[in-house]
Short mmCIF file of C-alpha atoms and ligand atoms in Angstrom, two decimals:
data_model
loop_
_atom_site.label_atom_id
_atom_site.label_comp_id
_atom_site.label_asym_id
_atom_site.label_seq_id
_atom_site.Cartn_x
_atom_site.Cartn_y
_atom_site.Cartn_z
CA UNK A 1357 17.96 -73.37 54.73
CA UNK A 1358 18.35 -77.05 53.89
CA UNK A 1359 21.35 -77.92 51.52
CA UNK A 1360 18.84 -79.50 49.64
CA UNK A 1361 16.19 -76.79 49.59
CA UNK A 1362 19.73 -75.23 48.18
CA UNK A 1363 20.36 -77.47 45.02
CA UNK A 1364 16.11 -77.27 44.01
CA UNK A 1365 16.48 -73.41 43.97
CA UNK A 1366 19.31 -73.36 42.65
CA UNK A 1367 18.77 -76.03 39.44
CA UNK A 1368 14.97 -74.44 38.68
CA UNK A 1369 16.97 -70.97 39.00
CA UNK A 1370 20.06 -72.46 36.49
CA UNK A 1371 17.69 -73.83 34.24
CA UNK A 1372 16.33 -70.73 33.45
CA UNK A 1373 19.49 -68.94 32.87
CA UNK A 1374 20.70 -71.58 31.23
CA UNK A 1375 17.66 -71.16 28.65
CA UNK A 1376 17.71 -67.35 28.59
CA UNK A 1377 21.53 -66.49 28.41
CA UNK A 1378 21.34 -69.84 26.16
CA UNK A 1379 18.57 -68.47 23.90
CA UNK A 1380 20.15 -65.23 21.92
CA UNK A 1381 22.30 -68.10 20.78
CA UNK A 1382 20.22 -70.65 19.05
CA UNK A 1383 19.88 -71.88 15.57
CA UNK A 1384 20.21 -69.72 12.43
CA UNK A 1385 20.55 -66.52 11.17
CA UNK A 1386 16.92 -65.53 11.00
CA UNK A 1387 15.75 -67.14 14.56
CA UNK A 1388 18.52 -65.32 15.81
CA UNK A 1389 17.15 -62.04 14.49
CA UNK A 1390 13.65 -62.97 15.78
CA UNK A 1391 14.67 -63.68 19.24
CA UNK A 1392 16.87 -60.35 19.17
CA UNK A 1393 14.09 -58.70 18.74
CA UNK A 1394 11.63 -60.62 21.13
CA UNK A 1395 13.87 -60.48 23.42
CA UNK A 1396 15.22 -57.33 23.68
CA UNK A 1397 11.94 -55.91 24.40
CA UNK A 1398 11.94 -56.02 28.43
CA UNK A 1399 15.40 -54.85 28.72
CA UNK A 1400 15.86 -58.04 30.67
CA UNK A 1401 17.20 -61.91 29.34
CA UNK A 1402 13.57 -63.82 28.29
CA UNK A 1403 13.39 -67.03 28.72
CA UNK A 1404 11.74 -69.53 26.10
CA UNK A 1405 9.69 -72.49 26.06
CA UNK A 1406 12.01 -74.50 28.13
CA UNK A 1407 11.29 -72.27 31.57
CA UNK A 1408 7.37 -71.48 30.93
CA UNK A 1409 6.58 -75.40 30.94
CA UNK A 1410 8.92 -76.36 33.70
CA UNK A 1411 6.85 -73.27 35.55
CA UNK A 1412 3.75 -75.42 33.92
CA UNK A 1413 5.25 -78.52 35.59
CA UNK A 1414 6.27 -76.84 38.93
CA UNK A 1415 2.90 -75.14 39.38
CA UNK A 1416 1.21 -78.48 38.72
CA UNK A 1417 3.27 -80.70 40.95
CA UNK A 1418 2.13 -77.66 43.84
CA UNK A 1419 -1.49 -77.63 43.27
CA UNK A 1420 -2.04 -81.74 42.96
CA UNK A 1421 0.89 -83.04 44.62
CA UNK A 1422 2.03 -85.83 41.73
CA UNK A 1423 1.83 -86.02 38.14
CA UNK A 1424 -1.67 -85.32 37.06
CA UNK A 1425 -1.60 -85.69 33.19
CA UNK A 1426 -5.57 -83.75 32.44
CA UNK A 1427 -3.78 -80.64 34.27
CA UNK A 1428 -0.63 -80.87 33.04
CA UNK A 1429 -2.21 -80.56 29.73
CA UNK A 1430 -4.49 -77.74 30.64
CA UNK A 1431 -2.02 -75.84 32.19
CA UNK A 1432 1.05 -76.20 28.75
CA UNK A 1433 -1.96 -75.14 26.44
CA UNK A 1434 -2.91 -72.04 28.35
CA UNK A 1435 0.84 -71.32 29.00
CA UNK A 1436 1.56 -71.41 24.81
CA UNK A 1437 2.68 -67.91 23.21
CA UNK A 1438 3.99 -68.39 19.96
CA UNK A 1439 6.89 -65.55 21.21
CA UNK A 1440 8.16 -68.32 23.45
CA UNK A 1441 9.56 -70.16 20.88
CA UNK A 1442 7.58 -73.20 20.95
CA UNK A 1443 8.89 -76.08 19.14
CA UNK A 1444 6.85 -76.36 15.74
CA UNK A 1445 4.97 -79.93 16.70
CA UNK A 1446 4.41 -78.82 19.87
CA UNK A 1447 2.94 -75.31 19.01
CA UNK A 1448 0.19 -77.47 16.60
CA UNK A 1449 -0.25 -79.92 19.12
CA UNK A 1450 -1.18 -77.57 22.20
CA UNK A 1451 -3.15 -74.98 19.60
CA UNK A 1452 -5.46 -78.28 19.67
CA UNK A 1453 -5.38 -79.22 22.95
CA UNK A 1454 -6.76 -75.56 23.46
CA UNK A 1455 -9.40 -75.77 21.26
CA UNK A 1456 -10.56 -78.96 22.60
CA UNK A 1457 -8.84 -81.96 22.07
CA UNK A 1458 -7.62 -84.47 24.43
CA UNK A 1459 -4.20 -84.64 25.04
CA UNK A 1460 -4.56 -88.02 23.88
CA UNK A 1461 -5.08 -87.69 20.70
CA UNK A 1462 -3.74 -84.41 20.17
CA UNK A 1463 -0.01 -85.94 21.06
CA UNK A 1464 -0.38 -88.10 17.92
CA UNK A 1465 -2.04 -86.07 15.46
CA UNK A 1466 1.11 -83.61 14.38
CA UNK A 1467 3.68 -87.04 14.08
CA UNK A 1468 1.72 -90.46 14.18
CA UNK A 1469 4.84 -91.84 16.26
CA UNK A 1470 4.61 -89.11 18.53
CA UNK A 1471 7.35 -86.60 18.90
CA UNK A 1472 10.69 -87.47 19.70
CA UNK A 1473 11.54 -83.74 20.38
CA UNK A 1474 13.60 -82.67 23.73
CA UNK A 1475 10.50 -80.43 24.79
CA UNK A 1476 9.82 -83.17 27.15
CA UNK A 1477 13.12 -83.13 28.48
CA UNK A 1478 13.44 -79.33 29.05
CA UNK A 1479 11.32 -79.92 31.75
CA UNK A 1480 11.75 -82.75 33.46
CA UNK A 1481 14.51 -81.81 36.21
CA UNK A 1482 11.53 -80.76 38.72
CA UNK A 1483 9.94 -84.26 38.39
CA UNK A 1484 12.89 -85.72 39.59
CA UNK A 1485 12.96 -83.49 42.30
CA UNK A 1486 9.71 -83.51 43.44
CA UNK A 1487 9.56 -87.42 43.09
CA UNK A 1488 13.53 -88.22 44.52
CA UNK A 1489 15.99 -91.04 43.86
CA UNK A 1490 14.75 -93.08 46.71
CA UNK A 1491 11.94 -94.65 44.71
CA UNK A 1492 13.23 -94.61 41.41
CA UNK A 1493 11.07 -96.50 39.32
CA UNK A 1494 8.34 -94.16 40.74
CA UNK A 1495 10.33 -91.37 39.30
CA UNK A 1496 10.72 -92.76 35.87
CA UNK A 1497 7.45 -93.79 35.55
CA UNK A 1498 5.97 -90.02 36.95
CA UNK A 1499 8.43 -89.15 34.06
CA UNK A 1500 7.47 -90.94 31.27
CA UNK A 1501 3.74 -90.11 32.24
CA UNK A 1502 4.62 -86.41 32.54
CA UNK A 1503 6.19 -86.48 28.93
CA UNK A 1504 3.75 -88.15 26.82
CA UNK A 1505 0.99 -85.57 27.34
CA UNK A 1506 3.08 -83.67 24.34
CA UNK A 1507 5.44 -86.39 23.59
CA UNK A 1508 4.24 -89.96 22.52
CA UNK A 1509 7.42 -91.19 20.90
CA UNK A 1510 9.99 -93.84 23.18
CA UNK A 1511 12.84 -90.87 22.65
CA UNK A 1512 11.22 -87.88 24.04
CA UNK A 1513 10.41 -89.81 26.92
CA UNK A 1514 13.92 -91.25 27.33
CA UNK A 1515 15.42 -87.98 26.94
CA UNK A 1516 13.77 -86.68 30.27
CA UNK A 1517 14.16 -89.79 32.19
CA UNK A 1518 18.08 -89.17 31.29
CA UNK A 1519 17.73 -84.98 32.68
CA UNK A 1520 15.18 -86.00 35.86
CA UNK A 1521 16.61 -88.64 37.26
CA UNK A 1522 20.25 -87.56 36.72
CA UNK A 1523 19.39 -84.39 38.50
CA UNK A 1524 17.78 -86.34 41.36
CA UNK A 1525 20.44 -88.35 41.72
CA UNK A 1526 23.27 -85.38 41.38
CA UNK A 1527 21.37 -83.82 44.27
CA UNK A 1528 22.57 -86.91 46.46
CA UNK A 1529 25.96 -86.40 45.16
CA UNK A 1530 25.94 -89.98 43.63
CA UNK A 1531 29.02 -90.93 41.92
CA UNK A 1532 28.70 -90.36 38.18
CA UNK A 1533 29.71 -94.24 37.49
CA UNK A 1534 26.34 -94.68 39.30
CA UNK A 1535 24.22 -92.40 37.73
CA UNK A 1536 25.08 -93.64 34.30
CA UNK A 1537 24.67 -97.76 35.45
CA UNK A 1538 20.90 -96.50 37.14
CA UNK A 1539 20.48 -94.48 33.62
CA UNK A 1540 20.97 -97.92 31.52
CA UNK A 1541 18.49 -99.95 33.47
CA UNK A 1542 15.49 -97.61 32.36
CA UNK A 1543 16.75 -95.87 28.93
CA UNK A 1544 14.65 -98.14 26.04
CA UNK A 1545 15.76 -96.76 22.98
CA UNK A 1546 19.10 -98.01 21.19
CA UNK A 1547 20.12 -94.25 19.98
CA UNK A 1548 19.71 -92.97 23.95
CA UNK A 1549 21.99 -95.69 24.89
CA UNK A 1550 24.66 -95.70 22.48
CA UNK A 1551 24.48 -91.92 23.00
CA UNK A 1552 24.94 -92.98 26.78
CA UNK A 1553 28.05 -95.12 25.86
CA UNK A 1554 29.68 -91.90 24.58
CA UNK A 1555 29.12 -89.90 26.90
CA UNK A 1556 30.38 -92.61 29.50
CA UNK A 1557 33.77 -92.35 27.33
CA UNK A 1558 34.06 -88.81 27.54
CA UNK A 1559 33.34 -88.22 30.97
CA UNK A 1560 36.37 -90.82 31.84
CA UNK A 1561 38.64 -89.36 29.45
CA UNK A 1562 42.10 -87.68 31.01
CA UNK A 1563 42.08 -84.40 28.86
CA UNK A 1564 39.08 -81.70 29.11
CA UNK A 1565 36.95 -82.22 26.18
CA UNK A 1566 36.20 -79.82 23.35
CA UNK A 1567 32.88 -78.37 23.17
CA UNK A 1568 32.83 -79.30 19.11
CA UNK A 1569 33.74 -83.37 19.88
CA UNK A 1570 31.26 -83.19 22.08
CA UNK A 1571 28.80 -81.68 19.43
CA UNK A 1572 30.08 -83.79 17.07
CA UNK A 1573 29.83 -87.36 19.26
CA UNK A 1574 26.86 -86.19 21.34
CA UNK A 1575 25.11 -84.24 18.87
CA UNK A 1576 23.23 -80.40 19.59
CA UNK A 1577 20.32 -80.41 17.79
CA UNK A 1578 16.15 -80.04 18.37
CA UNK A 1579 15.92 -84.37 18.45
CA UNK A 1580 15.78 -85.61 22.30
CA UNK A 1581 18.67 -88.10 20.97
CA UNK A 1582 20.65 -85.13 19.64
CA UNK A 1583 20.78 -83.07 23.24
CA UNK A 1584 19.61 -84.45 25.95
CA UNK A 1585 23.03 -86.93 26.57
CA UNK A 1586 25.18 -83.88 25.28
CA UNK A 1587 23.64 -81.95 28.59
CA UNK A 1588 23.74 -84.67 31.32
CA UNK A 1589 27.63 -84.77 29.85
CA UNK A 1590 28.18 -81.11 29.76
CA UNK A 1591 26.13 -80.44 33.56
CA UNK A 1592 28.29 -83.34 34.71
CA UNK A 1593 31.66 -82.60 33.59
CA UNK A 1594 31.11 -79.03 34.51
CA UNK A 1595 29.48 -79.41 37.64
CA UNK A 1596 32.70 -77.92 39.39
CA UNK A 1597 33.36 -75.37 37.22
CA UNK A 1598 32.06 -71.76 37.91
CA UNK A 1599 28.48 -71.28 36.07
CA UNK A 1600 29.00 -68.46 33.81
CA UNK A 1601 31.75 -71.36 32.41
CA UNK A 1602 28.91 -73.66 31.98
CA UNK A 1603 27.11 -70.46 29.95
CA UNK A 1604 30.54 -70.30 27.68
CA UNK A 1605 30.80 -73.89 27.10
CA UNK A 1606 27.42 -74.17 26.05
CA UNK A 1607 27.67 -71.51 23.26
CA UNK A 1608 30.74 -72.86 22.08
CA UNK A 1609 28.51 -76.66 21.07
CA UNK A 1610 26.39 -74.67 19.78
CA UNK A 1611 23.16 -75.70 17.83
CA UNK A 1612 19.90 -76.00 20.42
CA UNK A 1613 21.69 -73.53 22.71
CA UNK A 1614 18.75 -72.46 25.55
CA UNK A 1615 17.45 -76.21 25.60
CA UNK A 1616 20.93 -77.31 26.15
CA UNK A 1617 21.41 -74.43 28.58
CA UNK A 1618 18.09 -75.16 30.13
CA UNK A 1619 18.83 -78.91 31.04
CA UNK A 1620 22.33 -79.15 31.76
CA UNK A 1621 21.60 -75.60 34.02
CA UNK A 1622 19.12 -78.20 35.96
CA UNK A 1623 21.90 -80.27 36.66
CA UNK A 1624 24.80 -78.00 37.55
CA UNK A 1625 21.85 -76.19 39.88
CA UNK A 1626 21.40 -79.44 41.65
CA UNK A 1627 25.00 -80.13 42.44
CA UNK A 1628 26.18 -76.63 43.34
CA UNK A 1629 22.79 -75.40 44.30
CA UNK A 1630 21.54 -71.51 43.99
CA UNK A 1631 24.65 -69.95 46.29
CA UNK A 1632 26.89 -70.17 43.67
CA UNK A 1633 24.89 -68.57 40.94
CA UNK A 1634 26.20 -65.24 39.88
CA UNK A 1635 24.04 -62.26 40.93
CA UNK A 1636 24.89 -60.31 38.05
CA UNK A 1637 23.23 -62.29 36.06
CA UNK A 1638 20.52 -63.36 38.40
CA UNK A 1639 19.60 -59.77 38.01
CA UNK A 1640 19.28 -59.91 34.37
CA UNK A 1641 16.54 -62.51 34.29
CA UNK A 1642 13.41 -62.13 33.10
CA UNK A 1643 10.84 -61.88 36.09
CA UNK A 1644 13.60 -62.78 38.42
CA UNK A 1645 11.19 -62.49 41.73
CA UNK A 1646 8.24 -64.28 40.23
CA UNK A 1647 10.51 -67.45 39.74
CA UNK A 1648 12.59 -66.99 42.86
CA UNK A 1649 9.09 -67.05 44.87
CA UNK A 1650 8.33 -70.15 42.85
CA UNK A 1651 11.53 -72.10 43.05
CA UNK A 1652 11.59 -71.30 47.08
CA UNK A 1653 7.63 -72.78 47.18
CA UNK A 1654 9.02 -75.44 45.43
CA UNK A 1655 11.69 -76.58 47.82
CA UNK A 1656 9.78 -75.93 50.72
CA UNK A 1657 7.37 -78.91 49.30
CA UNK A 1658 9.75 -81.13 48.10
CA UNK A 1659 11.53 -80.74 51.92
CA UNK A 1660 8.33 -81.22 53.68
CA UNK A 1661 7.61 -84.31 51.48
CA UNK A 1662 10.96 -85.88 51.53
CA UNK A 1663 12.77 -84.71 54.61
N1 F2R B 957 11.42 -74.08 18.67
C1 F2R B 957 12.57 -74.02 19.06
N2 F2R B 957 13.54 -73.54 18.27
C2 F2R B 957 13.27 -73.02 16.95
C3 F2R B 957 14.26 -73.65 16.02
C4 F2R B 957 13.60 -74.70 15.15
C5 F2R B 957 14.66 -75.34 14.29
N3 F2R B 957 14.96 -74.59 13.12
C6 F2R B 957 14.28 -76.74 13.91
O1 F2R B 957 13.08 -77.04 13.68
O2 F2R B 957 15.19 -77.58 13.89
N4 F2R B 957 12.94 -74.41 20.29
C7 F2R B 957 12.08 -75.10 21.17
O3 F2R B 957 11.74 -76.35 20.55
C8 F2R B 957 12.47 -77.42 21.18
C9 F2R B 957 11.49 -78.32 21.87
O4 F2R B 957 10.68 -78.86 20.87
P1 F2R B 957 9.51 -79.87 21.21
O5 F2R B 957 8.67 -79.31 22.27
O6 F2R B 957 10.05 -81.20 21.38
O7 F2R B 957 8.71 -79.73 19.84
P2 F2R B 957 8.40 -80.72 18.61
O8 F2R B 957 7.98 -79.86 17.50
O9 F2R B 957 7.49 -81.78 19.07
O10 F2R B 957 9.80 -81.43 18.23
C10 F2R B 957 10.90 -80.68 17.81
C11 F2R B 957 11.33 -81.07 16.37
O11 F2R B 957 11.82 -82.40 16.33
C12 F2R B 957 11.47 -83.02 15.09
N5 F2R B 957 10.58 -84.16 15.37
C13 F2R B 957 10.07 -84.52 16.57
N6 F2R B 957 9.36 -85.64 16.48
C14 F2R B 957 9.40 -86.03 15.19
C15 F2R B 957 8.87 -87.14 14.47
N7 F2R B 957 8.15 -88.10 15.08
N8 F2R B 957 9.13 -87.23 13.15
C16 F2R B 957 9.90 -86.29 12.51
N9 F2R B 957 10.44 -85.20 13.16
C17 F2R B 957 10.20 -85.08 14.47
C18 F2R B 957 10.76 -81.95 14.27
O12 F2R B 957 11.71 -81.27 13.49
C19 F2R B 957 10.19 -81.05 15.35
O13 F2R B 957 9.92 -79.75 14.92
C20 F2R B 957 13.42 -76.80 22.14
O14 F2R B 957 14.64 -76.58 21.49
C21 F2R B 957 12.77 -75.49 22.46
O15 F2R B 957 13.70 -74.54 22.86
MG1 MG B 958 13.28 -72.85 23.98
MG1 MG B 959 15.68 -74.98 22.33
#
């Protein structure tokens, strides 16, 4: 087993804890109540949203070997259960797809601007993967086309250029002064790069930093701009740190819990890779063997293609 083979298990396998263990956690009172009941069902942690379209993604990537938008499409519309916890756009916008609609149009039709949710981000990390560092600008455009099937607006995309090609690049170890200078050069949208500025500052600073500054300077909400900076800081920072830490931390910002779970899980995954997950709660995932199988498929492609 390749020590990258490693990291791509382990970051589609952290991702998905991240989202379930992160899930029970998110927003108010009453989807709190919703998801304890959803959830508790199996008797196992279910995963949201965030995990069924990355295993949209994955599968995708497998059967056409890049970024084929038409499928992509198909495959997120088919995927949708309301008792995933869609986000509320994206719900509409794949109801329509369903029925009919090209993606197209349909990505346009629920916000004009298109959606600057962090749907797109959620499931990004295997892009990065599957495309690698090397030929970055290959990446970030696979990335951008990847997102706007479901998310038109500048933001959304931005947001999952930040988790894929972070995650691709923490997989080669780069420095984290790097990553962020190779992050400016394609981030477009002034709120993704101030939010980058921040998290630049907190990542330098001498003490550890509270997970409430960095809700309240990186933001934890639903808005790409409001989560997907707060994970790249929170996968970074923690990225030596034991991963049931990472689980803590997370809880403690607060706010978009599994999404934030989901993407900074990608990139803790690819820099400590699936050995050091902990079993106990690998064993508490919902359909546990049907993603293992799919993560280890997965890597095998990415080291055939890369290695
Ligand atoms: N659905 C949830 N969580 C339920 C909690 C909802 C919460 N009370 C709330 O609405 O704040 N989680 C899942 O949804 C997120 C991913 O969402 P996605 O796929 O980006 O969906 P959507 O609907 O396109 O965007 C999310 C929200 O962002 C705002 N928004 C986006 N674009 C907008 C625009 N152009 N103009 C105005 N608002 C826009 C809306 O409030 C959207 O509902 C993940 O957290 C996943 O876990
Ligand atoms: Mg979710
Ligand atoms: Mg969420």
């Amino acid at each position: 087993m390749t020590d990258i083979h490693d990291r791509v298990r382990g970051a589609v396998l952290a991702s998905a804890l991240g989202d379930a263990f992160g899930a029970p956690y998110e927003g108010g009172v009453a989807e709190r109540l919703l998801w304890a009941v959803l959830g508790g069902r199996s008797g196992k942690r279910r995963w949201t949203d965030d995990t069924q379209m990355s295993v949209d993604v994955i599968e995708s990537l497998l059967a056409c070997k890049k970024v084929e938008q038409n499928d992509l499409a198909r495959r997120f519309a088919r995927s949708y259960r309301w008792s995933r916890g869609y986000g509320p756009g994206a719900g509409k916008l794949l109801k329509r797809i369903r029925q009919g609609t090209s993606w197209q149009i349909a990505n346009r039709t629920v916000y004009p601007n298109g959606s600057f949710g962090n749907g797109g981000a959620m499931r990004a990390a295997p892009i990065g993967f599957f495309y690698g560092a090397e030929r970055e600008r290959r990446l970030v455009r696979a990335v951008r086309d990847a997102t706007v099937v479901t998310h038109a607006h500048p933001a959304g995309q931005d947001g999952a250029v930040v988790i894929a090609l972070t995650a691709a690049l923490v997989c080669q170890d780069c420095p984290v002064r790097e990553i962020l200078k190779r992050l400016r050069l394609h981030i477009q949208t002034v709120d993704l790069q101030n939010r980058l500025a921040v998290a630049e500052r907190l990542l330098r600073a001498e003490h550890p930093v509270l997970p409430k500054q960095v809700a309240s300077e990186l933001g934890n909400g639903i808005r790409a701009r409001d989560s997907c900076v707060t994970a790249f800081s929170i996968g970074l920072a923690l990225r030596e740190a034991p991963f049931v830490r990472l689980l803590k931390y997370i809880r403690e910002v607060g706010g978009d819990t599994d999404t934030i779970g989901a993407m900074a899980g990608a990139v803790w995954g690819a820099a400590c890779g699936y050995r050091q997950l902990p079993e106990d709660l690998l064993k508490r995932l919902e359909q546990r063997q049907f993603l293992e199988e799919l993560a280890c498929r997965f890597a095998d492609a990415i080291v055939q293609e890369h290695f």
